[in-house]
Amino acid sequence: AGFSSKVAEYAAAPQRESSLRLYQSHWKSFCSWCDERDTDPATASVHDIADFLVYLFEVRKLAPRTIANYRTAIASTLGSIDDVPISIHPCLSQLIKSFKISRPVQRPRVPEWDLSKVLRRLRSSDFEPPKWETVQDKTRCTWKTIFLLALASSSRRGELQALSRDPRD
């Protein structure tokens, strides 16, 4: 197209190698699914791709984002169907939107804990009075000290990690 060799080099390799490996894996999965149905993956229809995406959602229980990655992998190989790019095909886009509504992203919740419960535990016979008879006793006392220091200093996690004696830190 008249671009310099440097531009052509970058334009020819827009994906990272890890993305290419992932796409290859997704494409193989699609090919296996097509083989089980006596369908040629190279000539798959939008209906075939939609059925595959539903299979990923219902049978394999994959997350909507992961299913969207499968669609992208298929699109990177097939390109378009009936002059409509697979990556933006309205039917497939609606299908993925439906998956997102049916199975919204679950944000991991921070574990809830009760400070008074923890402090009561630290006052229990496991920790009080301090014992120095075994390694386990010393470890308990060390953890109690670290926890109380962290609580008293109101430090952020990164600041507490800076207290590490590990030479790699």
Coordinates of C-alpha atoms in Angstrom, one line a residue:
A1 CA 0.0 0.0 0.0
G2 CA 3.0 2.3 -0.3
F3 CA 4.0 2.4 3.4
S4 CA 7.6 2.2 4.6
S5 CA 8.9 -1.2 5.6
K6 CA 8.9 -0.1 9.3
V7 CA 5.2 0.9 9.1
A8 CA 4.4 -2.4 7.3
E9 CA 6.3 -4.4 9.9
Y10 CA 4.2 -2.8 12.8
A11 CA 1.0 -3.0 10.8
A12 CA 1.5 -6.7 10.1
A13 CA 1.9 -7.6 13.8
P14 CA -0.7 -5.6 15.8
Q15 CA -1.1 -8.3 18.5
R16 CA 1.2 -9.5 21.1
E17 CA 2.5 -13.0 20.9
S18 CA 0.5 -14.0 24.0
S19 CA -2.7 -12.7 22.3
L20 CA -1.9 -14.7 19.2
R21 CA -1.4 -17.9 21.3
L22 CA -4.7 -17.2 23.0
Y23 CA -6.5 -16.7 19.7
Q24 CA -4.9 -19.9 18.4
S25 CA -6.2 -21.8 21.4
H26 CA -9.7 -20.3 21.0
W27 CA -9.7 -21.1 17.2
K28 CA -8.7 -24.7 17.9
S29 CA -11.6 -24.9 20.4
F30 CA -14.0 -23.6 17.8
C31 CA -12.6 -26.1 15.2
S32 CA -13.1 -29.0 17.6
W33 CA -16.7 -27.9 18.3
C34 CA -17.3 -27.6 14.5
D35 CA -15.8 -31.0 13.9
E36 CA -18.2 -32.6 16.4
R37 CA -21.1 -31.1 14.3
D38 CA -19.6 -31.9 10.9
T39 CA -19.2 -28.2 10.1
D40 CA -16.3 -26.7 8.3
P41 CA -15.0 -23.9 10.5
A42 CA -13.6 -22.0 7.5
T43 CA -17.1 -21.7 6.1
A44 CA -19.1 -21.4 9.3
S45 CA -22.2 -19.2 9.3
V46 CA -23.2 -16.6 11.8
H47 CA -25.7 -19.2 13.1
D48 CA -22.8 -21.6 13.7
I49 CA -20.8 -19.0 15.5
A50 CA -23.8 -17.9 17.6
D51 CA -24.4 -21.5 18.6
F52 CA -20.8 -21.9 19.6
L53 CA -21.0 -18.8 21.8
V54 CA -24.1 -20.1 23.5
Y55 CA -22.3 -23.4 24.0
L56 CA -19.5 -21.5 25.7
F57 CA -21.9 -19.7 27.9
E58 CA -24.3 -22.5 28.9
V59 CA -22.2 -25.6 28.8
R60 CA -18.6 -24.4 29.5
K61 CA -20.0 -21.6 31.8
L62 CA -17.4 -19.1 30.6
A63 CA -17.6 -15.4 31.5
P64 CA -19.1 -13.0 28.9
R65 CA -15.7 -11.3 28.5
T66 CA -14.0 -14.6 27.7
I67 CA -16.7 -15.4 25.2
A68 CA -16.1 -12.0 23.5
N69 CA -12.4 -13.0 23.2
Y70 CA -13.5 -16.2 21.4
R71 CA -15.5 -14.1 19.0
T72 CA -12.5 -11.9 18.4
A73 CA -10.3 -15.0 17.8
I74 CA -12.8 -16.3 15.3
A75 CA -13.0 -12.9 13.6
S76 CA -9.2 -12.7 13.3
T77 CA -9.3 -15.9 11.2
L78 CA -12.6 -15.6 9.3
G79 CA -12.8 -11.8 9.0
S80 CA -16.4 -11.2 7.9
I81 CA -19.5 -13.1 6.9
D82 CA -21.7 -11.6 4.2
D83 CA -19.5 -8.4 4.2
V84 CA -20.2 -7.8 7.9
P85 CA -17.1 -8.1 10.2
I86 CA -17.7 -10.9 12.8
S87 CA -16.2 -8.6 15.5
I88 CA -19.1 -6.2 15.1
H89 CA -21.8 -8.4 13.7
P90 CA -25.1 -7.2 15.2
C91 CA -26.4 -10.6 16.1
L92 CA -23.2 -11.7 17.8
S93 CA -22.9 -8.3 19.6
Q94 CA -26.5 -8.6 20.9
L95 CA -25.8 -12.2 22.1
I96 CA -22.7 -11.1 24.1
K97 CA -24.7 -8.2 25.6
S98 CA -27.3 -10.7 26.6
F99 CA -24.7 -12.8 28.3
K100 CA -23.4 -9.8 30.2
I101 CA -26.9 -9.1 31.5
S102 CA -27.5 -12.8 32.4
R103 CA -24.2 -13.2 34.2
P104 CA -22.9 -9.8 35.3
V105 CA -19.3 -9.5 36.5
Q106 CA -19.0 -10.4 40.2
R107 CA -16.6 -8.0 41.9
P108 CA -14.7 -9.8 44.6
R109 CA -15.8 -8.6 48.0
V110 CA -13.3 -7.7 50.6
P111 CA -13.7 -10.3 53.4
E112 CA -15.6 -8.8 56.3
W113 CA -14.0 -9.0 59.7
D114 CA -14.8 -7.8 63.2
L115 CA -12.1 -6.0 65.0
S116 CA -13.5 -6.7 68.5
K117 CA -13.6 -10.4 67.6
V118 CA -10.0 -10.4 66.5
L119 CA -8.9 -8.5 69.7
R120 CA -10.8 -11.0 71.9
R121 CA -9.0 -13.8 70.1
L122 CA -5.6 -12.1 70.7
R123 CA -6.5 -11.9 74.4
S124 CA -7.3 -15.6 74.6
S125 CA -5.2 -18.3 76.3
D126 CA -3.4 -19.0 72.9
F127 CA -1.8 -15.6 73.1
E128 CA -1.9 -14.5 76.7
P129 CA 0.3 -14.7 78.7
P130 CA 3.1 -14.8 76.2
K131 CA 4.8 -18.2 76.1
W132 CA 8.2 -18.8 74.6
E133 CA 8.4 -22.6 74.9
T134 CA 8.0 -23.7 71.3
V135 CA 8.5 -22.3 67.8
Q136 CA 4.8 -22.2 67.4
D137 CA 4.4 -20.0 70.6
K138 CA 7.1 -17.6 69.2
T139 CA 5.3 -17.5 65.9
R140 CA 2.0 -16.7 67.5
C141 CA 3.6 -13.8 69.5
T142 CA 5.3 -12.5 66.4
W143 CA 2.0 -12.5 64.4
K144 CA 0.2 -10.8 67.3
T145 CA 2.9 -8.1 67.5
I146 CA 2.8 -7.5 63.7
F147 CA -1.0 -7.3 63.7
L148 CA -1.1 -4.8 66.6
L149 CA 1.7 -2.7 65.1
A150 CA -0.2 -2.6 61.8
L151 CA -3.4 -1.7 63.6
A152 CA -1.8 1.0 65.7
S153 CA 0.2 2.6 62.8
S154 CA -2.8 2.8 60.4
S155 CA -0.4 2.2 57.6
R156 CA -1.3 1.2 54.1
R157 CA -0.5 -2.2 52.8
G158 CA 2.5 -1.0 50.8
E159 CA 4.0 0.7 53.8
L160 CA 3.7 -2.5 55.9
Q161 CA 5.3 -4.5 53.1
A162 CA 8.3 -2.2 53.3
L163 CA 9.0 -3.6 56.7
S164 CA 9.9 -7.0 55.1
R165 CA 13.4 -8.4 55.9
D166 CA 13.4 -10.3 52.6
P167 CA 16.4 -9.2 50.6
R168 CA 14.4 -9.5 47.4
D169 CA 12.1 -6.7 48.5

